[in-house]
Coordinates of C-alpha atoms in Angstrom, one line a residue:
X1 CA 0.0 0.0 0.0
X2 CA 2.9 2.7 0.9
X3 CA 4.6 1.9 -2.8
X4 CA 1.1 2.3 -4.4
X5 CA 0.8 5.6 -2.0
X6 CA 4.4 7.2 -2.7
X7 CA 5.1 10.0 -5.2
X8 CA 6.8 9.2 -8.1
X9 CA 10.7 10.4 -8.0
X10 CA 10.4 12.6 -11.3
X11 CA 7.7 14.8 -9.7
X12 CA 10.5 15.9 -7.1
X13 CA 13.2 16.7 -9.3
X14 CA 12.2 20.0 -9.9
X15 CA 12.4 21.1 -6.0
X16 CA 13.4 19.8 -2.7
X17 CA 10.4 20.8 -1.5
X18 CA 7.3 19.4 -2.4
X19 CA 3.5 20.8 -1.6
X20 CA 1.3 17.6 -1.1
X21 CA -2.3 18.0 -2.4
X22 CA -5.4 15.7 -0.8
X23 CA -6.2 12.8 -2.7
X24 CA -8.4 10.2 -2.4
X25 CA -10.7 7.6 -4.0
X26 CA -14.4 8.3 -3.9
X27 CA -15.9 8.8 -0.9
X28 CA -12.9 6.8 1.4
X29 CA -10.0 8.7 1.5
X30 CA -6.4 7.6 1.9
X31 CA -3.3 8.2 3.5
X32 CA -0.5 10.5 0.9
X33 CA 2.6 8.8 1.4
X34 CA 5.6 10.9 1.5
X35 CA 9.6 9.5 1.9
X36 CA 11.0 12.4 3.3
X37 CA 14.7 10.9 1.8
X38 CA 13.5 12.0 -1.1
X39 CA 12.8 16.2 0.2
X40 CA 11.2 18.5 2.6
X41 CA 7.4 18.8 2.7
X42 CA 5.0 21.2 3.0
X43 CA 1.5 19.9 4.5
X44 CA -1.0 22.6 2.9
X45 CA -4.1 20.6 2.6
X46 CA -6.4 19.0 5.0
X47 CA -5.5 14.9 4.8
X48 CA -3.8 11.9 6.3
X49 CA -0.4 11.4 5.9
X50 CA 2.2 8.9 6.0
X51 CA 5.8 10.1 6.3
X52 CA 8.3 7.7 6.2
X53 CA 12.0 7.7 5.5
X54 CA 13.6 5.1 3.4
X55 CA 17.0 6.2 4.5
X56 CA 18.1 6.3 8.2
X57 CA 20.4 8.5 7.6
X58 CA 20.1 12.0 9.3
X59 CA 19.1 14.5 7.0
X60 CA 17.7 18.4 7.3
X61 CA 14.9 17.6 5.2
X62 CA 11.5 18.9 7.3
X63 CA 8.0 19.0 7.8
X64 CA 6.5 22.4 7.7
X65 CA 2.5 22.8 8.0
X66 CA 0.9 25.6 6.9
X67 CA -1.9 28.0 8.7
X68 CA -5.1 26.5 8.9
X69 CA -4.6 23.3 7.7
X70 CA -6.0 20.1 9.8
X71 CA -3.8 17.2 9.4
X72 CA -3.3 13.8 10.8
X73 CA 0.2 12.9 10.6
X74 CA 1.6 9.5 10.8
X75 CA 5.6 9.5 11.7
X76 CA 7.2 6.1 10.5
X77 CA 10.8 6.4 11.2
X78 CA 11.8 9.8 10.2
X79 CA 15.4 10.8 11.3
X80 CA 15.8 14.9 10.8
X81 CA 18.4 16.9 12.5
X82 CA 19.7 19.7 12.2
X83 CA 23.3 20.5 13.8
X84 CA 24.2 23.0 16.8
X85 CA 25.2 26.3 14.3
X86 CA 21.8 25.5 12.4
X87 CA 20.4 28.5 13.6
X88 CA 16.6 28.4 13.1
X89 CA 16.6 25.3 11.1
X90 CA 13.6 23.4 12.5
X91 CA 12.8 19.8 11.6
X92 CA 9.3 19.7 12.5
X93 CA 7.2 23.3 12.0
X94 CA 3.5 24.4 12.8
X95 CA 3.0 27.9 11.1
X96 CA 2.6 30.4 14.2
X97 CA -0.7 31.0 15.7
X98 CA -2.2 28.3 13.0
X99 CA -5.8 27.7 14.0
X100 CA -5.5 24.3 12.6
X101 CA -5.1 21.2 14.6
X102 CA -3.1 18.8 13.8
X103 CA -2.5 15.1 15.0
X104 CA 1.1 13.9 14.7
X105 CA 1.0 9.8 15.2
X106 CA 3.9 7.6 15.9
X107 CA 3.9 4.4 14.4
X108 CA 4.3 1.2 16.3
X109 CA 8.0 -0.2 16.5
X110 CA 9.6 2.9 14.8
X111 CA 11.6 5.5 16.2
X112 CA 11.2 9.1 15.1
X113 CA 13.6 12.0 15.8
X114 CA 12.9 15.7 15.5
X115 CA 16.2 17.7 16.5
X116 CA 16.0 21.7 15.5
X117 CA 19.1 23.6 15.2
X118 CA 19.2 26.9 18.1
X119 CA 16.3 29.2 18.3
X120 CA 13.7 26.7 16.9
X121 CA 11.8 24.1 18.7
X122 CA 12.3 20.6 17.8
X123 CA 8.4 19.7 17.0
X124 CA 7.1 23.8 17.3
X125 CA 4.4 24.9 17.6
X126 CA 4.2 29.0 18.3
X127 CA 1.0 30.4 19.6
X128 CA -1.5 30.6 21.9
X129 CA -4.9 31.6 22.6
X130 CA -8.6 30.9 22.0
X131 CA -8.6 30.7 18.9
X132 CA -5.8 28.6 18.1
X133 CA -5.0 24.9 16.9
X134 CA -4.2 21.8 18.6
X135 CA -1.0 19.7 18.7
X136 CA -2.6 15.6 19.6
X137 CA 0.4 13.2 19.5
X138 CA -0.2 9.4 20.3
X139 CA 0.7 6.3 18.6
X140 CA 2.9 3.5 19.8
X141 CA 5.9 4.4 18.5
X142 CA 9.1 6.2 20.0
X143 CA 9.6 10.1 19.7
X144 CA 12.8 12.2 20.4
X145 CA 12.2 16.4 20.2
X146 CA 14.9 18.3 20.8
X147 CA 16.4 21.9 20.8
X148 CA 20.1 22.1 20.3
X149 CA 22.4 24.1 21.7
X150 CA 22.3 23.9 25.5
X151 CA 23.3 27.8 26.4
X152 CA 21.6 29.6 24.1
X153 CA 18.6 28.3 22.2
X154 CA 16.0 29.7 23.8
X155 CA 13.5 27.3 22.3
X156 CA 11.7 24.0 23.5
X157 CA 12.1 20.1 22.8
X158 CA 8.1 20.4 21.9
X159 CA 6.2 23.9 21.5
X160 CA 7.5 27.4 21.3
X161 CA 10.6 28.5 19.9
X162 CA 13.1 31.8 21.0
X163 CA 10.7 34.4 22.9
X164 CA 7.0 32.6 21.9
X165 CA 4.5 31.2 23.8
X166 CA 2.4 27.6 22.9
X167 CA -0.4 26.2 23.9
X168 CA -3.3 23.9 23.6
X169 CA -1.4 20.5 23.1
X170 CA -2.3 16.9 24.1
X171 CA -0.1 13.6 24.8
X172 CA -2.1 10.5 24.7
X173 CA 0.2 7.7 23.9
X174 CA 3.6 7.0 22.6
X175 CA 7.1 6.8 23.8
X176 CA 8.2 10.5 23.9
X177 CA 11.3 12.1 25.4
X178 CA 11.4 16.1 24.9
X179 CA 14.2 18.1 25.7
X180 CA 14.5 21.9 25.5
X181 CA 17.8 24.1 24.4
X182 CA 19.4 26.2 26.4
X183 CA 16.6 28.5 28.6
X184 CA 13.4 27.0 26.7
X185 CA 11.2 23.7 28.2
X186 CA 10.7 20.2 27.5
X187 CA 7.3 20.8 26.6
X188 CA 6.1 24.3 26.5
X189 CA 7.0 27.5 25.7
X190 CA 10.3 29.1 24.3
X191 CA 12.3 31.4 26.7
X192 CA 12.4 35.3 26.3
X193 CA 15.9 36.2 24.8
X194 CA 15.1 40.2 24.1
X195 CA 13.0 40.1 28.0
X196 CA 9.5 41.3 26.0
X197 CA 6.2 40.3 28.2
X198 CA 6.3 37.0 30.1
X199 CA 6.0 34.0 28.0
X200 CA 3.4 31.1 28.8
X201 CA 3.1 27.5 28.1
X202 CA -0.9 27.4 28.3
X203 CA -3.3 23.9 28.1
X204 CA -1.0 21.7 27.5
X205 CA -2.4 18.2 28.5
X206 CA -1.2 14.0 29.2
X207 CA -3.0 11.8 29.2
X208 CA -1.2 8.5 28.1
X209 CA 2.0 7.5 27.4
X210 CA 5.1 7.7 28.9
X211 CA 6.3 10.8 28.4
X212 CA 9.8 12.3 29.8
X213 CA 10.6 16.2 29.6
X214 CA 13.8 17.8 30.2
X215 CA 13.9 21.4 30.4
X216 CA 17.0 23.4 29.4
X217 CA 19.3 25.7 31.6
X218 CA 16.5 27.4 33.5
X219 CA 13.6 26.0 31.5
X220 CA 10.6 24.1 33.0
X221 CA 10.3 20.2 32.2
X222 CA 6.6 20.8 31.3
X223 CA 5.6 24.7 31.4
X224 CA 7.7 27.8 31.2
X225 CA 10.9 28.7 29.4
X226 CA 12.9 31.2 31.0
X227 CA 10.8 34.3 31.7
X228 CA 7.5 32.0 31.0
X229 CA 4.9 31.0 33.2
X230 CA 3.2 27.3 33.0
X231 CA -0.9 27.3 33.2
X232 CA -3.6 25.0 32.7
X233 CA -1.1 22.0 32.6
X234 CA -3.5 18.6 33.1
X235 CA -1.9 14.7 33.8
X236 CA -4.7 12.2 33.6
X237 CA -2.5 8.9 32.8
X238 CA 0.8 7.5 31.7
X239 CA 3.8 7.5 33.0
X240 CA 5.5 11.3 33.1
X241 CA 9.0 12.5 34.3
X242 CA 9.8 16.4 34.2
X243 CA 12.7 17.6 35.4
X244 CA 13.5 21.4 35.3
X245 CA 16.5 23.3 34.4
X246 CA 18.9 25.0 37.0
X247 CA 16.5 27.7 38.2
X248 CA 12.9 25.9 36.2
X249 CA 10.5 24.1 38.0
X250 CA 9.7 20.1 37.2
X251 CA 6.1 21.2 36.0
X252 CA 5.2 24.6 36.0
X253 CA 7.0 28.0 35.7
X254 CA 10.6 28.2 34.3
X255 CA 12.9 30.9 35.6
X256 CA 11.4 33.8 36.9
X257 CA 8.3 32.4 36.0
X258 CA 5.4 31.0 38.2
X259 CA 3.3 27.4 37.5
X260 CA -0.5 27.7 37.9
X261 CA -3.6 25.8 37.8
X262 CA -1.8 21.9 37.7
X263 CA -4.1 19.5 37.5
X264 CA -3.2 15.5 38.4
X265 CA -5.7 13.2 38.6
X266 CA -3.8 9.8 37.5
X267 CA -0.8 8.2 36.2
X268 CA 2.5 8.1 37.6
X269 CA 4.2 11.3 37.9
X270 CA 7.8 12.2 39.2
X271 CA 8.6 15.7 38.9
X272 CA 12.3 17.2 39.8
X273 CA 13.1 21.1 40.2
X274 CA 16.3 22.5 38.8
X275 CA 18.4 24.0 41.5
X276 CA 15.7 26.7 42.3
X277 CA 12.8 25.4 41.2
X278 CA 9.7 23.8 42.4
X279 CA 9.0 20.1 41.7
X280 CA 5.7 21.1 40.8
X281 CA 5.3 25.2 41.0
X282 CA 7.2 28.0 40.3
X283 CA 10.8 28.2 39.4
X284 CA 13.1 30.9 40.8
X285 CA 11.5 34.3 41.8
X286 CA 12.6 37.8 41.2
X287 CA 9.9 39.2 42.8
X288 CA 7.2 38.7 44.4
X289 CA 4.7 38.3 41.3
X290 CA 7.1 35.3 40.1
X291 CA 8.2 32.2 41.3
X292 CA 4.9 31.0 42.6
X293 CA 2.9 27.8 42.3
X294 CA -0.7 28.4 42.9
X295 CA -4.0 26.7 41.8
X296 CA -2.6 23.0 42.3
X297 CA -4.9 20.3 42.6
X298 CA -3.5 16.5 43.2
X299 CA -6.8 14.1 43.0
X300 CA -5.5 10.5 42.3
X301 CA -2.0 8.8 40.8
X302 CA 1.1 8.5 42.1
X303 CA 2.6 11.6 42.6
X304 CA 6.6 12.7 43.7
X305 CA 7.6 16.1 43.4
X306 CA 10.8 16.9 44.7
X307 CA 11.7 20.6 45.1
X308 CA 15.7 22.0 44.0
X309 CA 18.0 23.2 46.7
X310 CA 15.5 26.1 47.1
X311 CA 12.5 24.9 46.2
X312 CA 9.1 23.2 47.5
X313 CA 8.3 20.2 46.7
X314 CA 5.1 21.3 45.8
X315 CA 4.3 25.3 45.9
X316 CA 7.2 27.7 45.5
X317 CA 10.5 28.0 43.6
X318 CA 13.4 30.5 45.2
X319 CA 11.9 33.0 46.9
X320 CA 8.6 31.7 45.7
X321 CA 5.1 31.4 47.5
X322 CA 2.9 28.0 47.3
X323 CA -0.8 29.0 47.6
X324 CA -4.4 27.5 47.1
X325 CA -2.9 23.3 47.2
X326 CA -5.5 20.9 46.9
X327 CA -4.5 17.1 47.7
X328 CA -7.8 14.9 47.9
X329 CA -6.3 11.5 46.6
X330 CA -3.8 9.7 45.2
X331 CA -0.5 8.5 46.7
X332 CA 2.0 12.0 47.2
X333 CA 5.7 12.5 47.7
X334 CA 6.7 15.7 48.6
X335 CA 9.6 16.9 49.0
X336 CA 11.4 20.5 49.5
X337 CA 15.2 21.0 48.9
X338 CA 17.6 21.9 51.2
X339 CA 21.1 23.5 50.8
X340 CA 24.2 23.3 52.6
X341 CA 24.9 26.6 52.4
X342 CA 21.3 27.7 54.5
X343 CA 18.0 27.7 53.4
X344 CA 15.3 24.9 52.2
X345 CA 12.3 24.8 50.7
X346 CA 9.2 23.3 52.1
X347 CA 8.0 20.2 50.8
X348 CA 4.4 21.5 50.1
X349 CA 4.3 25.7 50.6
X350 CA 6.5 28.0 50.4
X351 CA 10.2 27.8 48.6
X352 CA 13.3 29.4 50.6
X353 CA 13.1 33.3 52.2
X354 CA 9.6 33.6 50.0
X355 CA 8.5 37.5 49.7
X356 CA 5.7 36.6 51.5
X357 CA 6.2 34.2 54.6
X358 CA 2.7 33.1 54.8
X359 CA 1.1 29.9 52.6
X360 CA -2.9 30.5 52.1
X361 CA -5.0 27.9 51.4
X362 CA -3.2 24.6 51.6
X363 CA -5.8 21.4 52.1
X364 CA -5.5 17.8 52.0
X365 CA -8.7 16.1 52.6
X366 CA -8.1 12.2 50.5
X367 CA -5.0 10.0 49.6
X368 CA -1.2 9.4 51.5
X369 CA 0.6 12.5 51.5
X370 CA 4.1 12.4 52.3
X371 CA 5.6 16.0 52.9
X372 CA 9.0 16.5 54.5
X373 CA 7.2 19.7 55.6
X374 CA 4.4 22.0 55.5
X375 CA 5.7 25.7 55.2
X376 CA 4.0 28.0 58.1
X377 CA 0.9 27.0 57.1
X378 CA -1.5 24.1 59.0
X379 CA -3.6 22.5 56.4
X380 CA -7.3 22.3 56.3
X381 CA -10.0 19.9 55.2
X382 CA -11.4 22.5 52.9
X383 CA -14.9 22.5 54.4
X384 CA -16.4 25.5 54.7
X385 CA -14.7 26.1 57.9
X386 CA -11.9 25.1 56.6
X387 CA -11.2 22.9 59.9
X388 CA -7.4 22.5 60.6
X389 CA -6.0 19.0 59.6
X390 CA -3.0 16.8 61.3
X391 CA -0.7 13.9 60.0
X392 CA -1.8 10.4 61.5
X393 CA 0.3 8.2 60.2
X394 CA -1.2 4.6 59.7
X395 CA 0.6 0.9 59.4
X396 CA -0.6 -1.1 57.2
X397 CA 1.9 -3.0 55.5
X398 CA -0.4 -6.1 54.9
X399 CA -2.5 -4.1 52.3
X400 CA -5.2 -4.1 54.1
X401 CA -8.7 -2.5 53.8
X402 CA -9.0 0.9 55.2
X403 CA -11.9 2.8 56.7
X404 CA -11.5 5.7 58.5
X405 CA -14.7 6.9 60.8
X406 CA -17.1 4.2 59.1
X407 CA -15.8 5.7 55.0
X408 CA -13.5 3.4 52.6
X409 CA -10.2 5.3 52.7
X410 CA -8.0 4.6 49.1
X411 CA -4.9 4.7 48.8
X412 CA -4.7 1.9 51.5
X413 CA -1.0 3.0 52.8
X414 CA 2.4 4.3 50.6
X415 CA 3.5 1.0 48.4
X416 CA 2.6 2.5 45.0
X417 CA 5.2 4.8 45.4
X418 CA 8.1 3.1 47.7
X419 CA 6.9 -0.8 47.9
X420 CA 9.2 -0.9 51.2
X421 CA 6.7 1.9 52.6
X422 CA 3.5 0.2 54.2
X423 CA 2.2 2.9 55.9
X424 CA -0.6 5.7 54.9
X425 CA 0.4 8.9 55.6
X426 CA -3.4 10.3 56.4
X427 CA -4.7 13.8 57.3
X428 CA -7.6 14.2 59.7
X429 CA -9.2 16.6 62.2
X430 CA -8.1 17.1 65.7
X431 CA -10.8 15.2 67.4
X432 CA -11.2 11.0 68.0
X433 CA -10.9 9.1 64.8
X434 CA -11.4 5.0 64.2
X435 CA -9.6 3.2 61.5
X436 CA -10.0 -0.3 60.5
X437 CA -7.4 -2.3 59.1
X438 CA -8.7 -5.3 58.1
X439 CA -10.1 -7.1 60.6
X440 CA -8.2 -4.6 63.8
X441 CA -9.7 -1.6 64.7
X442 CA -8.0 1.4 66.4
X443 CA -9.1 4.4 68.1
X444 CA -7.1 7.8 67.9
X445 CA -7.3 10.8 70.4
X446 CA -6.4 14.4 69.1
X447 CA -3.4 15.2 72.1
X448 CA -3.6 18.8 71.5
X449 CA -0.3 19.5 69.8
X450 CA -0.8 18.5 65.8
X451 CA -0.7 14.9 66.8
X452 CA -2.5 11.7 67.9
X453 CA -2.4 8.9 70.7
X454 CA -3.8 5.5 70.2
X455 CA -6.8 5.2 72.6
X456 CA -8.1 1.7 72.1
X457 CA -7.7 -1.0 69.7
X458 CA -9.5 -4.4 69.3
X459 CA -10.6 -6.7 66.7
X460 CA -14.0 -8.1 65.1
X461 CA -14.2 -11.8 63.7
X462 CA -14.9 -10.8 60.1
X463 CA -14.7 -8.0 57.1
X464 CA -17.4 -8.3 54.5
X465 CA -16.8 -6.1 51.8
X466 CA -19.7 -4.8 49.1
X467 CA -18.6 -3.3 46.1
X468 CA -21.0 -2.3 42.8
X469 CA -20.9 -4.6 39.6
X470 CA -17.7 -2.7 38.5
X471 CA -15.9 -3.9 41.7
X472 CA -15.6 -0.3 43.2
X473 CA -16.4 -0.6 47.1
X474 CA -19.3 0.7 48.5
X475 CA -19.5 -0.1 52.1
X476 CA -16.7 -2.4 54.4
X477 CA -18.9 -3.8 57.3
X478 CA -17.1 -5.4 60.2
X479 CA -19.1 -7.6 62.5
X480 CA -18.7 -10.7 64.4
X481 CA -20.4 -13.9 64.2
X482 CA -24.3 -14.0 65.3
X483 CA -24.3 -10.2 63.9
X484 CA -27.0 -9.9 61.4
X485 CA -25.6 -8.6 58.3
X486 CA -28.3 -8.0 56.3
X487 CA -29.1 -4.9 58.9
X488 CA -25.8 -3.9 58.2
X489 CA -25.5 -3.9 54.3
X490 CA -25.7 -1.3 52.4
X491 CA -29.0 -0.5 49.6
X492 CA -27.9 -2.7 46.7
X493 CA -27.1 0.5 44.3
X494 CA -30.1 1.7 41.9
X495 CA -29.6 1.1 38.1
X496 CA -31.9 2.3 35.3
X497 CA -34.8 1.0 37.6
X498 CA -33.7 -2.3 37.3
X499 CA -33.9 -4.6 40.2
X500 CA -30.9 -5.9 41.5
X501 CA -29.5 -7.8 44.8
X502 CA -26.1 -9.3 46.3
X503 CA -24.5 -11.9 45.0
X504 CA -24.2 -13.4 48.3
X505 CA -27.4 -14.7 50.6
X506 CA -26.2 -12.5 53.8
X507 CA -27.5 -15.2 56.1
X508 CA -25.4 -17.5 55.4
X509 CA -22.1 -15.2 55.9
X510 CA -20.1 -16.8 58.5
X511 CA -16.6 -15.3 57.5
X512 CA -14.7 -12.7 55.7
X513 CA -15.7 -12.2 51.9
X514 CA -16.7 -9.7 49.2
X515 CA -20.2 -9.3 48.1
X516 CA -21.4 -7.9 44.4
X517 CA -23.9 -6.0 43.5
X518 CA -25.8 -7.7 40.6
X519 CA -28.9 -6.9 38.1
X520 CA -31.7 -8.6 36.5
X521 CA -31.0 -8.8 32.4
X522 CA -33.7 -8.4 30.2
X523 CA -34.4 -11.9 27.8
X524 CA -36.4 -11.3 24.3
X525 CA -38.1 -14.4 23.1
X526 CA -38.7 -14.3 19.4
X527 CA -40.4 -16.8 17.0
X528 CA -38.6 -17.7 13.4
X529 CA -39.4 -14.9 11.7
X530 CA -38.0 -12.5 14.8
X531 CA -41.3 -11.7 15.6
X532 CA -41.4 -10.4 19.4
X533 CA -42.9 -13.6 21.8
X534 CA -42.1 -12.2 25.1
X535 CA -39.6 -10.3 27.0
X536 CA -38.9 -11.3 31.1
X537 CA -36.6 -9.6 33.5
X538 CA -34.0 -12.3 35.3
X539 CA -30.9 -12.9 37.4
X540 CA -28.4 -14.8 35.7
X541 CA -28.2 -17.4 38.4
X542 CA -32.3 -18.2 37.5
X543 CA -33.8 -20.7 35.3
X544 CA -35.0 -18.5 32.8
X545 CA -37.1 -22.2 31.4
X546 CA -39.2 -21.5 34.4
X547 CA -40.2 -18.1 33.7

């Protein structure tokens, strides 16, 4: 199919660059098939593309797409690079500000490299705003994006190049390492060379893959160049590593630049501040409008964000403030940095002598949160009275079941991020507080002075478990034998008004187990010629003859 697909040599001849039209056969259309040995292309018209490269060997042939084209892009081995004194030679180029999207794909066992001389991006993509296209890459193959030239590029592994900002792009699958020149980010904006209005790196979003970033000298990993602020950054899934340059954050605001609204809500996520960055945050501050990681939000994944010598863990850079943190799930190490020479950063707050000493609104409310510290600031539950919160640390190296005042607690202690760690690292108001483990129970007494004191502890004879039909728990009970269960269960979920029940006839529960919620399924009877008979509502475990 590709040899059918490719472009006949002799229509190249005449230039090294070759504009590739849409073509197609009737109403299906299919892939244009382009061997980038053979020149550069120019994508001007809204297809599918294949772009493969018979020859391994390195070349500066590119990709450019034009300004308003959509195009889905499939990447099947393509080797351009362009050397360190390539100024501005770029292997991979969106026209700036296009308002067309574009959806690169990497192809299953290839590997694909992108490396742009200084000043230009490695896959760039310049712009940002409402109005402007998106960047989708996924696939199953291997990507490497990079900027060259590691003191003075200015420009990102994937996004903006030399003093532009980028936005709206999405990761959902793929092997992809991006590394940023010299003051620009892994993925994210460019830095500002001639110090014009703060860059930003703005909607850029993971959701698959496994993804590593490396900012350059003072770039984010994911988020700001030097000078440029990271916002609107989103992890949902796959497996991500950012690590900042010298003064960048992990994820969030490069040097001199602040990281806002981060969103985490899955996968696996290390994050590492340069020297005086943030692990997740802002990089170094200048003043006190920079440097800052606000608007933070941590819901469910694993999560390690370890701050520079300066920075928080999560929050702050240098000098930075960490403001308006949100942990309610998920399994978090944090971390702040700490120097030799004086002066640490917190591991969730504020990084080293911040402009302003005081954290504001810092809750954790859900998941094990690991913090070295908490920066002059006592977190809160984020009720409405925003009800102070204290570290109760929890064994439960067996992997048990854990319910905390009668409510399923998740994650049940540390192991998903350090399997020699079986304890949860919960956060609870200072008053009494029962946990189950399993079958032990133990009581907890505030004493007065951020801390708890075990108050009694005893066990029951068994732990019956209900979950819904997708496994997801409902209710743990714990009783011992003689207890009547069935006063205990939960209501067996509502679905669709269909009638359902547990799997399990509760009378008969003598011992530990899990019990399902399960539905009646609705069976058609039809004659030969599919005429409707009759229709009856059943439990699988019935004999639907009987009915």
């Amino acid at each position: 199919m590709l040899k059918k697909l490719k472009r006949l040599a002799a229509a190249i001849t005449a230039a090294a660059v070759m504009s590739i039209p849409a073509i197609g056969t009737g109403a299906e259309e299919q892939a244009v098939t382009y061997d980038l040995s053979e020149g550069s292309v120019t994508i001007s018209e809204d297809e599918t593309y294949i772009i493969t490269q018979s020859d391994s060997t390195a070349t500066t042939n590119n990709i450019t797409v034009e300004a308003g084209v959509n195009a889905d892009i499939t990447l099947s081995g393509v080797n351009i690079r362009f050397g360190e004194t390539a100024w501005g030679g770029c292997a991979f180029k969106i026209a700036d500000n296009s308002t067309g999207s574009v959806t690169v794909r990497l192809a299953a066992e290839t590997e694909n490299y992108l490396i742009s001389g200084p000043n230009a991006a490695g896959l760039q993509k310049n712009g940002n705003g409402e109005d402007i296209g998106k960047l989708t890459i996924t696939g199953e193959g291997y990507l490497y994006a990079a900027s060259l030239n590691a003191d003075s590029s200015f420009s990102a592994g994937i996004g903006g190049s030399v003093n532009n900002s980028t936005g709206n792009i999405e990761i959902s699958g793929g092997v992809i390492e991006a590394v940023g020149g010299g003051h620009g980010a892994g993925i994210g904006c460019g830095g500002n060379y001639s110090s014009q209005d703060s860059l930003i790196a703005n909607d850029i979003t993971i959701s698959g893959g496994n993804v590593t970033a490396i900012g350059g000298y003072d770039g984010a990993g994911i988020g700001g160049g030097e000078y440029g602020n990271g916002s609107n950054i989103t992890i949902s899934g796959g497996t991500v590593t950012a690590n900042g340059g010298n003064s960048g954050a992990g994820i969030g605001g490069g040097d001199q630049g602040s990281g806002s609204n981060i969103t985490i809500s899955g996968g696996n996520v290390t994050a590492n501040g340069g020297d005086l960055g943030a692990g997740i945050g802002g990089g170094r501050a200048a003043s006190q409008w920079s440097g800052n990681g606000t608007n933070i939000t941590i819901s469910g994944g694993v999560v390690t964000a370890n701050g520079g010598y300066f920075g928080a863990g999560i929050g702050g850079g240098d000098r930075g403030n960490g403001s308006n943190i949100t942990i309610s799930g998920g399994t978090v190490t944090a971390t702040g940095g700490y120097s030799v020479i004086g002066g640490s950063g917190a591991g969730i707050g504020n990084g080293t002598d911040p402009d302003d000493e005081n954290n504001s609104g810092i809750v954790i409310n859900g998941g094990s949160v690991k913090a070295n510290s908490i920066a002059n600031a006592q977190p809160t539950d984020g009720s409405e009275n925003n009800v102070n919160v204290y570290l109760l640390t929890i064994s439960n190296g067996n992997d048990e079941t854990v319910t905390i005042d009668d409510k399923v607690y998740a994650p049940v202690n540390h192991k998903a991020a350090d399997p020699e760690d079986g304890n949860l690292y919960a956060y609870l108001t200072g008053e009494e507080h029962t946990v189950w483990t399993g079958l032990s129970y133990y009581t907890y007494e505030y004493d007065g002075n951020g801390g708890f004191t075990l108050a009694d502890q005893g066990q029951c004879d068994m732990e019956i478990i209900f979950t819904d039909e997708n496994d997801e728990i409902l209710k743990v009970v714990h009783a011992n034998n003689g207890d009547d269960i069935s006063a205990l269960a939960p209501a067996v979920p509502e679905k669709d008004g269909i009638a359902g029940k547990w799997d399990t006839d509760l009378s008969t529960v003598t011992e530990s187990c899990t019990v399902k919620a399960i539905y009646q399924i609705k069976v058609t009877f039809v004659d030969e010629n599919n005429e409707v008979i009759d229709t009856v509502y059943a439990y699988a475990d019935e004999n639907i003859s009987a009915l």
